[in-house]
PDB file of C-alpha atoms in Angstrom:
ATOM      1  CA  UNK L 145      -5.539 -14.532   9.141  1.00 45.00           C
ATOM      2  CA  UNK L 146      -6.490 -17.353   6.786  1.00 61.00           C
ATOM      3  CA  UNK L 147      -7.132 -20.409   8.206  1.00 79.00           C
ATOM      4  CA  UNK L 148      -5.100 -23.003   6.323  1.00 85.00           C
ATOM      5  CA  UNK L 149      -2.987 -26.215   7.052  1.00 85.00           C
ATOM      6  CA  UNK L 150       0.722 -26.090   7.655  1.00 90.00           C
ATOM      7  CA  UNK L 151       3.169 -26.231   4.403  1.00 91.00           C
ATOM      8  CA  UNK L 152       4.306 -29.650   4.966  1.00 94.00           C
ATOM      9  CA  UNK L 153       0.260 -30.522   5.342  1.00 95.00           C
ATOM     10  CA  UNK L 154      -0.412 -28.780   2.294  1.00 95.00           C
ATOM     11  CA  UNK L 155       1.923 -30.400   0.142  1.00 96.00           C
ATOM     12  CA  UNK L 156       1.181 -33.634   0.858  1.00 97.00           C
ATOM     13  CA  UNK L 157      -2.696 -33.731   0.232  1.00 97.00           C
ATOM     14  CA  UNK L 158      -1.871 -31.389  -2.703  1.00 98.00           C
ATOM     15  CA  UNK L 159       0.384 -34.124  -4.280  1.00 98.00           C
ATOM     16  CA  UNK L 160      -2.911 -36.655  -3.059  1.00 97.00           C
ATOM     17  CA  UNK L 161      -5.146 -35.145  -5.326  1.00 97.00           C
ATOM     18  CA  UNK L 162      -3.273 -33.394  -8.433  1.00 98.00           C
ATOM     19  CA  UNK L 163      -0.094 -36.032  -8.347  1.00 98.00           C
ATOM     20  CA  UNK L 164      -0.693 -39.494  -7.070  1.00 97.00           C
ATOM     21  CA  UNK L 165       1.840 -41.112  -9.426  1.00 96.00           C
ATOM     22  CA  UNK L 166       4.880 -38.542  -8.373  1.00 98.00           C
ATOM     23  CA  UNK L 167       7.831 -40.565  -8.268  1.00 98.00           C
ATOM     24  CA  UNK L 168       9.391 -37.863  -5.711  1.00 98.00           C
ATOM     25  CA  UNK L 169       8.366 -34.442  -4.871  1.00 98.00           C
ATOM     26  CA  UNK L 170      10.102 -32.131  -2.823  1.00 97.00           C
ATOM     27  CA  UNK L 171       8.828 -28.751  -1.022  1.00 96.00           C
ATOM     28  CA  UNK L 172      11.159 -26.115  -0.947  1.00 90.00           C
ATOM     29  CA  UNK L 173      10.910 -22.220  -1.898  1.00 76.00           C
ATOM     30  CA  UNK L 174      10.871 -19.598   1.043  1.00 73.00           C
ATOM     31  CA  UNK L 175       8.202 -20.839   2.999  1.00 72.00           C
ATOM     32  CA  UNK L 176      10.490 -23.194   4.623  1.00 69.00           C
ATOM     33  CA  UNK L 177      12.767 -20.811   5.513  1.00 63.00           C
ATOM     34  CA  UNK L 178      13.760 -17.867   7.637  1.00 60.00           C
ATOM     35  CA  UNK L 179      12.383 -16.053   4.671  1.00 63.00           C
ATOM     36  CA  UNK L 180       8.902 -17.135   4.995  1.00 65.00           C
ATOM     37  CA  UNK L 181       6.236 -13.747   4.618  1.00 69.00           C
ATOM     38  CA  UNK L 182       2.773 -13.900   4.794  1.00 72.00           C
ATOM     39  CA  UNK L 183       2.386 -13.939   0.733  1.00 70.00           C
ATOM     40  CA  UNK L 184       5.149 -17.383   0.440  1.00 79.00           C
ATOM     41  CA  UNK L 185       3.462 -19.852  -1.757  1.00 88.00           C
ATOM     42  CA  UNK L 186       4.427 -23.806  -2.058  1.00 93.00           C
ATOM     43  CA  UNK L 187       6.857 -24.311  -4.186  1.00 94.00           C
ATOM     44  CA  UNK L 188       6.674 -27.886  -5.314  1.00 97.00           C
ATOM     45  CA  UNK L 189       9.149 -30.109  -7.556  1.00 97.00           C
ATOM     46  CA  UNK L 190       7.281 -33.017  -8.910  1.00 98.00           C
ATOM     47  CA  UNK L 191       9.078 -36.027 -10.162  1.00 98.00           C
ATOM     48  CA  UNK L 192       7.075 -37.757 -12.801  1.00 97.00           C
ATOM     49  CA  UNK L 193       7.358 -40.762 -15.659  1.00 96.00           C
ATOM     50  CA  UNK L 194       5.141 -39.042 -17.902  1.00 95.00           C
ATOM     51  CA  UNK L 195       5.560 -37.501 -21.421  1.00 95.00           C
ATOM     52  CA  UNK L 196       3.517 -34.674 -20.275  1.00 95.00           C
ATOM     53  CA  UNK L 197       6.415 -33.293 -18.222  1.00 96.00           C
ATOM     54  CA  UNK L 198       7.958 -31.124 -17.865  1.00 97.00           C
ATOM     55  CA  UNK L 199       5.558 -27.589 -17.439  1.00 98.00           C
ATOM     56  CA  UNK L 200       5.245 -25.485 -14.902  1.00 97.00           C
ATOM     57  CA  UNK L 201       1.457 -25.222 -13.198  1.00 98.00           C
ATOM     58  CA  UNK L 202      -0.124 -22.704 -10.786  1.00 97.00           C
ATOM     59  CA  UNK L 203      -3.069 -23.862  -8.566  1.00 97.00           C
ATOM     60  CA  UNK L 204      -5.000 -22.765  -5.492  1.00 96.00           C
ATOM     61  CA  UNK L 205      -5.138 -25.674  -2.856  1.00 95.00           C
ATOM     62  CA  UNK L 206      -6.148 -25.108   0.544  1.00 93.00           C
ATOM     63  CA  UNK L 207      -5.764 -21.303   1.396  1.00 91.00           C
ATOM     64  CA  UNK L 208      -1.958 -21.765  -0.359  1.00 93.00           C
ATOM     65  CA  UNK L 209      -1.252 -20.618  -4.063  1.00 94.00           C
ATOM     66  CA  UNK L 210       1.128 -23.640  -5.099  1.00 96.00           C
ATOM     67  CA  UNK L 211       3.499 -23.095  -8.079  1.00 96.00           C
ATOM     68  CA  UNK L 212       4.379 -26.473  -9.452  1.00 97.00           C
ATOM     69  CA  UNK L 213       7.234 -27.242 -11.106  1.00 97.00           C
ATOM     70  CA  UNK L 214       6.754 -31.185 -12.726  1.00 98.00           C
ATOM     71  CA  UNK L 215       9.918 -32.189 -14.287  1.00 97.00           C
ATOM     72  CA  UNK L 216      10.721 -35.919 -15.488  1.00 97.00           C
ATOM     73  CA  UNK L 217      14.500 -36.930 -13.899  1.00 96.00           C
ATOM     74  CA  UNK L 218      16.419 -36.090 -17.676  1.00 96.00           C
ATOM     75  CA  UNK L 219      14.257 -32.628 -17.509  1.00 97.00           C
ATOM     76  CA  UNK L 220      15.301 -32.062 -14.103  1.00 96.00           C
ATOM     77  CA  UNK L 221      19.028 -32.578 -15.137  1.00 96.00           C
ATOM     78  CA  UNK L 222      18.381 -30.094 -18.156  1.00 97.00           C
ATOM     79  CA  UNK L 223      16.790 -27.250 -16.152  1.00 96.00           C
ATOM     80  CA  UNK L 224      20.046 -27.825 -14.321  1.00 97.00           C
ATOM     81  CA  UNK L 225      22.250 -27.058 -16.900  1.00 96.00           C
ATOM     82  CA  UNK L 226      19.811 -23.747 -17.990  1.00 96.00           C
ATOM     83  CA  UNK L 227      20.315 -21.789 -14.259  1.00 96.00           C
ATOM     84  CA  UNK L 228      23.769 -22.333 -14.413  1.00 96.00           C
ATOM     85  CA  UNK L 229      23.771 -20.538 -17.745  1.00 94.00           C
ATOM     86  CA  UNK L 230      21.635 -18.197 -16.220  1.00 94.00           C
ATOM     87  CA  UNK L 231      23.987 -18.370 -13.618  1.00 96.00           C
ATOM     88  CA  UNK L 232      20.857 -18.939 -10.892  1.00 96.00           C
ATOM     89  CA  UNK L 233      20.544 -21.017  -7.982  1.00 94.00           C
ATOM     90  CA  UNK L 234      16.515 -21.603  -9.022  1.00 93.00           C
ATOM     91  CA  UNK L 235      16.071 -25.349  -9.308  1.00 95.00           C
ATOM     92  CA  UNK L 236      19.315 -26.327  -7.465  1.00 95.00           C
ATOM     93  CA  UNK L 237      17.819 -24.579  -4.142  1.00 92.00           C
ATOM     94  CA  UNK L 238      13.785 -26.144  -5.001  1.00 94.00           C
ATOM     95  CA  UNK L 239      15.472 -29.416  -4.334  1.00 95.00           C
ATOM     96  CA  UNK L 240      18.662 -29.015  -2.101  1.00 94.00           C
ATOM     97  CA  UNK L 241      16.662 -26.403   0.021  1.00 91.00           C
ATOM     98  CA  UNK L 242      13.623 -28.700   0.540  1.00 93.00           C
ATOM     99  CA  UNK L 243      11.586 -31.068   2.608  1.00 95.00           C
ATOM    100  CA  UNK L 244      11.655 -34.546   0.532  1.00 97.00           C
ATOM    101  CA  UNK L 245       7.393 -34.921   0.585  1.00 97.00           C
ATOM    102  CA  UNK L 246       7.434 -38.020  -1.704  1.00 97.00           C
ATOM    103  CA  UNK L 247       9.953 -40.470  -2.438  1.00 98.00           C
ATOM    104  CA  UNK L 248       8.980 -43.422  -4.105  1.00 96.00           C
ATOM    105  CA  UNK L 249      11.657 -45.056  -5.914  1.00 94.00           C
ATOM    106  CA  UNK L 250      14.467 -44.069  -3.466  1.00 95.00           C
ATOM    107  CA  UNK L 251      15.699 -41.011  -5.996  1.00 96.00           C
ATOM    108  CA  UNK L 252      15.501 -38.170  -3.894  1.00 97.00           C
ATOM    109  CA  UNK L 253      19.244 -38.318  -2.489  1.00 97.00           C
ATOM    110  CA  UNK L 254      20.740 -38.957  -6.011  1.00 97.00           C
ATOM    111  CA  UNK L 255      18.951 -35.897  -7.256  1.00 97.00           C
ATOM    112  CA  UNK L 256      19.872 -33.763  -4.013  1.00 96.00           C
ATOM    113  CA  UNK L 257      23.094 -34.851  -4.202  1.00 97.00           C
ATOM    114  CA  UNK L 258      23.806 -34.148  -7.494  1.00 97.00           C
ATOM    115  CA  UNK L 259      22.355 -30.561  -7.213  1.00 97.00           C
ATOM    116  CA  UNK L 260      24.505 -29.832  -3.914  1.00 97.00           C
ATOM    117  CA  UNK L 261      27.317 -30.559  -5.827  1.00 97.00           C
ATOM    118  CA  UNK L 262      26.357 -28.693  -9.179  1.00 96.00           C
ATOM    119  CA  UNK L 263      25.786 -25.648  -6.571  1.00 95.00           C
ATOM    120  CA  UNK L 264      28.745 -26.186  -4.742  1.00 95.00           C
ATOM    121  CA  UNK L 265      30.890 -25.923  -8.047  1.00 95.00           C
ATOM    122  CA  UNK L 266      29.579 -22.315  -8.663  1.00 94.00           C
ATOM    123  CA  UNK L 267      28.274 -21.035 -12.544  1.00 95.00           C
ATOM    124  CA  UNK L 268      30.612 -21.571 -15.364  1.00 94.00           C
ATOM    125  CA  UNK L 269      33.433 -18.543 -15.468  1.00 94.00           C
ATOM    126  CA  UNK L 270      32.266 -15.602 -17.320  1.00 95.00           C
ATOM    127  CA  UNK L 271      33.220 -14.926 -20.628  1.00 94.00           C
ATOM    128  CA  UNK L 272      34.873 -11.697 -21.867  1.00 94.00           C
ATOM    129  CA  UNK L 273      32.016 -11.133 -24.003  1.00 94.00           C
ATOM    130  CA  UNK L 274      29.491 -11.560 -20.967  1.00 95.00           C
ATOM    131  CA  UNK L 275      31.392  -9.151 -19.500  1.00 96.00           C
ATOM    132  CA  UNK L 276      31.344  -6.741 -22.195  1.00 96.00           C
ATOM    133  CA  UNK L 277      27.828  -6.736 -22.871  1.00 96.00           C
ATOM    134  CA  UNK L 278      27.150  -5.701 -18.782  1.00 97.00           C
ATOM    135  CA  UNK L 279      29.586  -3.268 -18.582  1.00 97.00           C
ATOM    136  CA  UNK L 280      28.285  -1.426 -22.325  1.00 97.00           C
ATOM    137  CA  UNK L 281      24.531  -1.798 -20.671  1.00 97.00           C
ATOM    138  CA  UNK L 282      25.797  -0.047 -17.285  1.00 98.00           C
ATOM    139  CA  UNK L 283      27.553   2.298 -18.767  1.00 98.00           C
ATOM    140  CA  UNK L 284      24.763   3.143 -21.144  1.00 97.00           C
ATOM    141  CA  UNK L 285      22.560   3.546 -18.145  1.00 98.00           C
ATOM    142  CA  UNK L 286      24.985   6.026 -16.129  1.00 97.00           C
ATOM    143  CA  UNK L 287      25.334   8.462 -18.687  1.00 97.00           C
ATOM    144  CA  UNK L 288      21.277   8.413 -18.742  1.00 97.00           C
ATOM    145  CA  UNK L 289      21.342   8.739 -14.863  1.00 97.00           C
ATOM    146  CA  UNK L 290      23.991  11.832 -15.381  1.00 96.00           C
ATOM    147  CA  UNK L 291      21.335  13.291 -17.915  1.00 94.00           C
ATOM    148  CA  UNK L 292      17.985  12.198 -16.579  1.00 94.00           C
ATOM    149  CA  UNK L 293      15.513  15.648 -15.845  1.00 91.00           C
ATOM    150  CA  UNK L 294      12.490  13.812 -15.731  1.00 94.00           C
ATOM    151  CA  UNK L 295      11.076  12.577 -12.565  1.00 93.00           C
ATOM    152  CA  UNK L 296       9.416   9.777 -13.878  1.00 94.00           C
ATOM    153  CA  UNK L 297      12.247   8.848 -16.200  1.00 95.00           C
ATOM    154  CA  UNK L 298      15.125   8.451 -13.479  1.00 96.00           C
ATOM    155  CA  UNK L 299      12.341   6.298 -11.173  1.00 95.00           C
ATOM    156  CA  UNK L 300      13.017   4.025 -14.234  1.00 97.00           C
ATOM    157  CA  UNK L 301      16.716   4.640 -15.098  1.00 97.00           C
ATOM    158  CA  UNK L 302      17.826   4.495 -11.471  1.00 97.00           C
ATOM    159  CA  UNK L 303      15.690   1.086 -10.932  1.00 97.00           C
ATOM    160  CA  UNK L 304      17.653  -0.380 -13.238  1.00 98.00           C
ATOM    161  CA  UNK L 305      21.308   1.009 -12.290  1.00 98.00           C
ATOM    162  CA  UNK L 306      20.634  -0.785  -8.903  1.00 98.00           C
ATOM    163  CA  UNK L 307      19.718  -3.888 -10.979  1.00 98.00           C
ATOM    164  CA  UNK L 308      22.359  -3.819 -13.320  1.00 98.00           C
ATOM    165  CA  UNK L 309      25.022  -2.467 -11.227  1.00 98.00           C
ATOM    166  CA  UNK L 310      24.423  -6.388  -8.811  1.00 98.00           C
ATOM    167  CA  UNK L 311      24.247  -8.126 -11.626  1.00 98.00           C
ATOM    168  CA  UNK L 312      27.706  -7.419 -12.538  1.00 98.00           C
ATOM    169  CA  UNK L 313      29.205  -7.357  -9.352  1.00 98.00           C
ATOM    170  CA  UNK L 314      28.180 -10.900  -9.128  1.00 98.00           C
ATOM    171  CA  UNK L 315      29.158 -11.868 -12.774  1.00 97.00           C
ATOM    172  CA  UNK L 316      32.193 -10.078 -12.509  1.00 96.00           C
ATOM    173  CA  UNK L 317      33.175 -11.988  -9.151  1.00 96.00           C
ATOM    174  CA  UNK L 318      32.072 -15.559 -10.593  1.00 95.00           C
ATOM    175  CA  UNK L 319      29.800 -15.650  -7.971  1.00 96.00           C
ATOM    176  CA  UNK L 320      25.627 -17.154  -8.443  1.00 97.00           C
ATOM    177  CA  UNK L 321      23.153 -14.137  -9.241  1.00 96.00           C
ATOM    178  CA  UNK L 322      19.517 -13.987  -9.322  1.00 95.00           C
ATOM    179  CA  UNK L 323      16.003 -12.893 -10.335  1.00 94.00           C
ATOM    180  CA  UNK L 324      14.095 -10.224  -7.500  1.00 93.00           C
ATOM    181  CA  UNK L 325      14.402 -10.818  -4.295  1.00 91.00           C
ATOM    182  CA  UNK L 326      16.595 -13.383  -5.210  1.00 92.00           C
ATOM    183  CA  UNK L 327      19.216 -11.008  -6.284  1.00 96.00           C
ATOM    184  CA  UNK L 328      19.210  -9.242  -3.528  1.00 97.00           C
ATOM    185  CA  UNK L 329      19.886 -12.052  -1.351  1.00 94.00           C
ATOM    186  CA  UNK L 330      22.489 -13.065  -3.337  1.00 96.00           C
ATOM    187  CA  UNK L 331      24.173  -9.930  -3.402  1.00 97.00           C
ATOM    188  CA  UNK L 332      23.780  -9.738   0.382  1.00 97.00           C
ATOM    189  CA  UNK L 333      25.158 -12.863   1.358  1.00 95.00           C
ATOM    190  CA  UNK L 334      28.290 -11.986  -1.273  1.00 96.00           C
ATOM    191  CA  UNK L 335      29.000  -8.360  -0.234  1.00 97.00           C
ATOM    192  CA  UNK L 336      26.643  -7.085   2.328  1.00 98.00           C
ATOM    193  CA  UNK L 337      28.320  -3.955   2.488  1.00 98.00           C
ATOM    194  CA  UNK L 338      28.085  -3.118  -1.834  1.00 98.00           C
ATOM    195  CA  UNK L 339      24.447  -4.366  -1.429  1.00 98.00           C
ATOM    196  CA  UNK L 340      23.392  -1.961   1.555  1.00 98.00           C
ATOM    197  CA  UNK L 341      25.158   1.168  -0.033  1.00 98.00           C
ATOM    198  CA  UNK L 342      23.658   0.238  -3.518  1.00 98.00           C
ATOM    199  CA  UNK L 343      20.130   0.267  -2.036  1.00 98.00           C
ATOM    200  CA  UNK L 344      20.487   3.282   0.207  1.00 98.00           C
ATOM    201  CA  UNK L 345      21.472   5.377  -2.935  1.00 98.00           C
ATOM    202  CA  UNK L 346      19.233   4.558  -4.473  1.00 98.00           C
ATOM    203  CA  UNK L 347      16.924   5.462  -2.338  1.00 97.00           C
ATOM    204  CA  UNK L 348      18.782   9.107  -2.594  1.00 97.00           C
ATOM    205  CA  UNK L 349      17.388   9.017  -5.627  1.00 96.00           C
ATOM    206  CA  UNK L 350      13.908   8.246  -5.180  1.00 94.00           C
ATOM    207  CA  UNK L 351      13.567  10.601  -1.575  1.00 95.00           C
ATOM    208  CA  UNK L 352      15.719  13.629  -2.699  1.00 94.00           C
ATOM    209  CA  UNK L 353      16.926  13.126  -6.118  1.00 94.00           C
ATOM    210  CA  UNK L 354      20.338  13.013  -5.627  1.00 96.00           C
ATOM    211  CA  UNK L 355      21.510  10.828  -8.344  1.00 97.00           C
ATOM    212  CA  UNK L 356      25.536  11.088  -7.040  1.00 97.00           C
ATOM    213  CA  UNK L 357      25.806   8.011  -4.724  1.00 97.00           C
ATOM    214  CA  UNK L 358      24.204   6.053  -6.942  1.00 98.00           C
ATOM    215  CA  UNK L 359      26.170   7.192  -9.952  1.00 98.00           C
ATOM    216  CA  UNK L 360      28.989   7.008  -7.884  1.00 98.00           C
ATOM    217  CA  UNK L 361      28.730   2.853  -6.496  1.00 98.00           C
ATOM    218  CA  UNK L 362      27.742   1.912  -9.686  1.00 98.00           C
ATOM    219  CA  UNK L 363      30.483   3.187 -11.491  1.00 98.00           C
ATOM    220  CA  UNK L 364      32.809   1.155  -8.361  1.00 98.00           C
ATOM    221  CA  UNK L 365      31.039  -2.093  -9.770  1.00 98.00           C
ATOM    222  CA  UNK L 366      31.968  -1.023 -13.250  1.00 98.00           C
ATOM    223  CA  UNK L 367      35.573  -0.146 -12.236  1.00 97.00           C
ATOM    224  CA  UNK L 368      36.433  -3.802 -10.197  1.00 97.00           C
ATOM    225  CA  UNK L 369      34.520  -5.460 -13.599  1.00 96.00           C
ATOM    226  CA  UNK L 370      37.101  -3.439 -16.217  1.00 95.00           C
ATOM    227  CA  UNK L 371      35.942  -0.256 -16.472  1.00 96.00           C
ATOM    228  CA  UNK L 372      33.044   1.413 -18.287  1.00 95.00           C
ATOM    229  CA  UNK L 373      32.688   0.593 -21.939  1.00 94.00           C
ATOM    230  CA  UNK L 374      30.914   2.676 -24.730  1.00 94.00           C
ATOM    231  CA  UNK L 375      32.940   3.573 -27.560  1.00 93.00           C
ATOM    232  CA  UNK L 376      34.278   0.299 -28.942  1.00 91.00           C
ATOM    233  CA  UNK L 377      32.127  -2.231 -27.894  1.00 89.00           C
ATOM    234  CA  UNK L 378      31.310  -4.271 -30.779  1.00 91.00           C
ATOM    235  CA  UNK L 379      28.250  -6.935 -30.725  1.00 88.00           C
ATOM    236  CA  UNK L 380      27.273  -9.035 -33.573  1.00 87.00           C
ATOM    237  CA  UNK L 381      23.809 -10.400 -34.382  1.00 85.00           C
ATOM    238  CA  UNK L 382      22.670 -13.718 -34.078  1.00 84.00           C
ATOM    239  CA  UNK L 383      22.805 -15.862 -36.848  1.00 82.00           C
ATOM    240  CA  UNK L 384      19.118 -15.905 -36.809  1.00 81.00           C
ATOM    241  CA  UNK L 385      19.157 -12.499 -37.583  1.00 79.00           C
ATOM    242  CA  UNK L 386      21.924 -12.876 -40.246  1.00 74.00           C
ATOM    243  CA  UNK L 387      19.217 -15.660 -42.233  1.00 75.00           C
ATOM    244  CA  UNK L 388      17.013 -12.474 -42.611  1.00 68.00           C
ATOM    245  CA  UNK L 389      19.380 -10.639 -44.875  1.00 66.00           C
ATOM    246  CA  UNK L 390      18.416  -9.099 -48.375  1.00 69.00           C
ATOM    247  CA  UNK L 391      20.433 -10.054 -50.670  1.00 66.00           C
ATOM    248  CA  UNK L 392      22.776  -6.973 -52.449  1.00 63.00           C
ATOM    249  CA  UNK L 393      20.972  -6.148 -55.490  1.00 60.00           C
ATOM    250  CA  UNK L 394      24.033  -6.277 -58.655  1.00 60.00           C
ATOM    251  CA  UNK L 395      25.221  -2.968 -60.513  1.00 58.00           C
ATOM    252  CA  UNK L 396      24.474  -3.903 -63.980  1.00 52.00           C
ATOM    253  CA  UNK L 397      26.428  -0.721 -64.539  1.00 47.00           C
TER     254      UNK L 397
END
């Protein structure tokens, strides 16, 4: 077993030597939860007045891989406003599901306040077009499941039916998703019972082959979301895309 300080420990003579000048820093990620596994790293929000922020930074410090996340406070509210487009807890939980480590200018309630009450109000409703576009991509993916005859290619197709198929039943109820491990937990806490039958068939699929239960709970999540959707779905390019049009050459006739 590795020999190191505790997280708490860590964090504080991590934030002495790489970030003296943090105005607040909190430590949150799984270590400081039930979730905590031998391989947790720190996960550290750093607070800072500088126009180097905000970036993301990986170090080593004392036997703990630390992934630091150094935000100004207008950064931090932006990064807000990204996850719940992404509709994902990420930053909201690094400082509502924390230990406050540093706390200089007496800003760390205002900022977990504000991000209790951004989580509390849930992501932004989806749109019909969000829905669209998840139930074209699982459908897409079920009629490759129904056809797959490659070993190799359903390890692939089915990984991403299980994916997929939480992802929408998330979206589709209005309801936080996530990234990983993350989703998983998410779907869990939601609807434990979708998220253990999703997982066991896919493991059907991985053990025996048998691509039915899957195929058959993901096409349930596509159902309560509308319905599968293939012929008829309709997606225009972005307007990025549209700038990189050739222009119709004329008939002279």
């Amino acid at each position: 077993m590795i020999d190191r300080p505790e997280p708490f420990d860590a964090a504080v003579s991590f934030l002495d030597e790489h970030f003296p000048d943090a105005l607040v820093a909190f430590l949150g990620g799984s270590v400081m939860t039930g979730h905590r596994t031998p391989t947790s790293d720190l996960d550290i929000t750093v607070v800072v007045d500088s126009p180097s922020a905000p970036y993301r930074e990986t170090f080593w410090h004392d036997g703990w891989l630390v992934e630091a996340f150094v935000q100004t406070r207008d950064s931090l509210d932006y990064f807000f406003g990204q996850d719940e487009q992404r509709r994902v807890r990420t930053m909201f939980r690094l400082c509502v599901e924390s230990t406050v480590v540093v706390d200089k200018v007496g800003m760390a309630a205002e900022i977990r306040e504000e991000a209790a009450a951004r989580l509390e109000a849930g992501p932004p409703e989806p749109t019909d077009a969000q829905l669209e576009v998840r139930r074209y991509g699982l459908s897409s993916l079920l009629d490759d499941l129904a056809g797959a005859d490659r070993e190799d290619e359903l390890a692939y197709i089915s990984g991403q039916v299980l994916t997929q198929s939480a992802e929408l039943a998330l979206l589709g109820a209005g309801a936080w998703g996530g990234v990983g491990k993350a989703l998983a937990r998410e779907l869990r806490a939601f609807d434990p019972d979708l998220a253990e039958r999703l997982v066991n068939a896919h493991r059907m699929v991985v053990t025996e082959g048998d691509t039915v239960p899957l195929y058959r709970t993901a096409l349930q999540v596509l159902d309560a979301a509308g319905g599968p959707l293939l012929a008829g779905f309709h997606l225009d390019a972005p307007e990025a895309a549209r700038a990189h049009r050739r222009p119709v050459a004329e008939n002279d006739g």
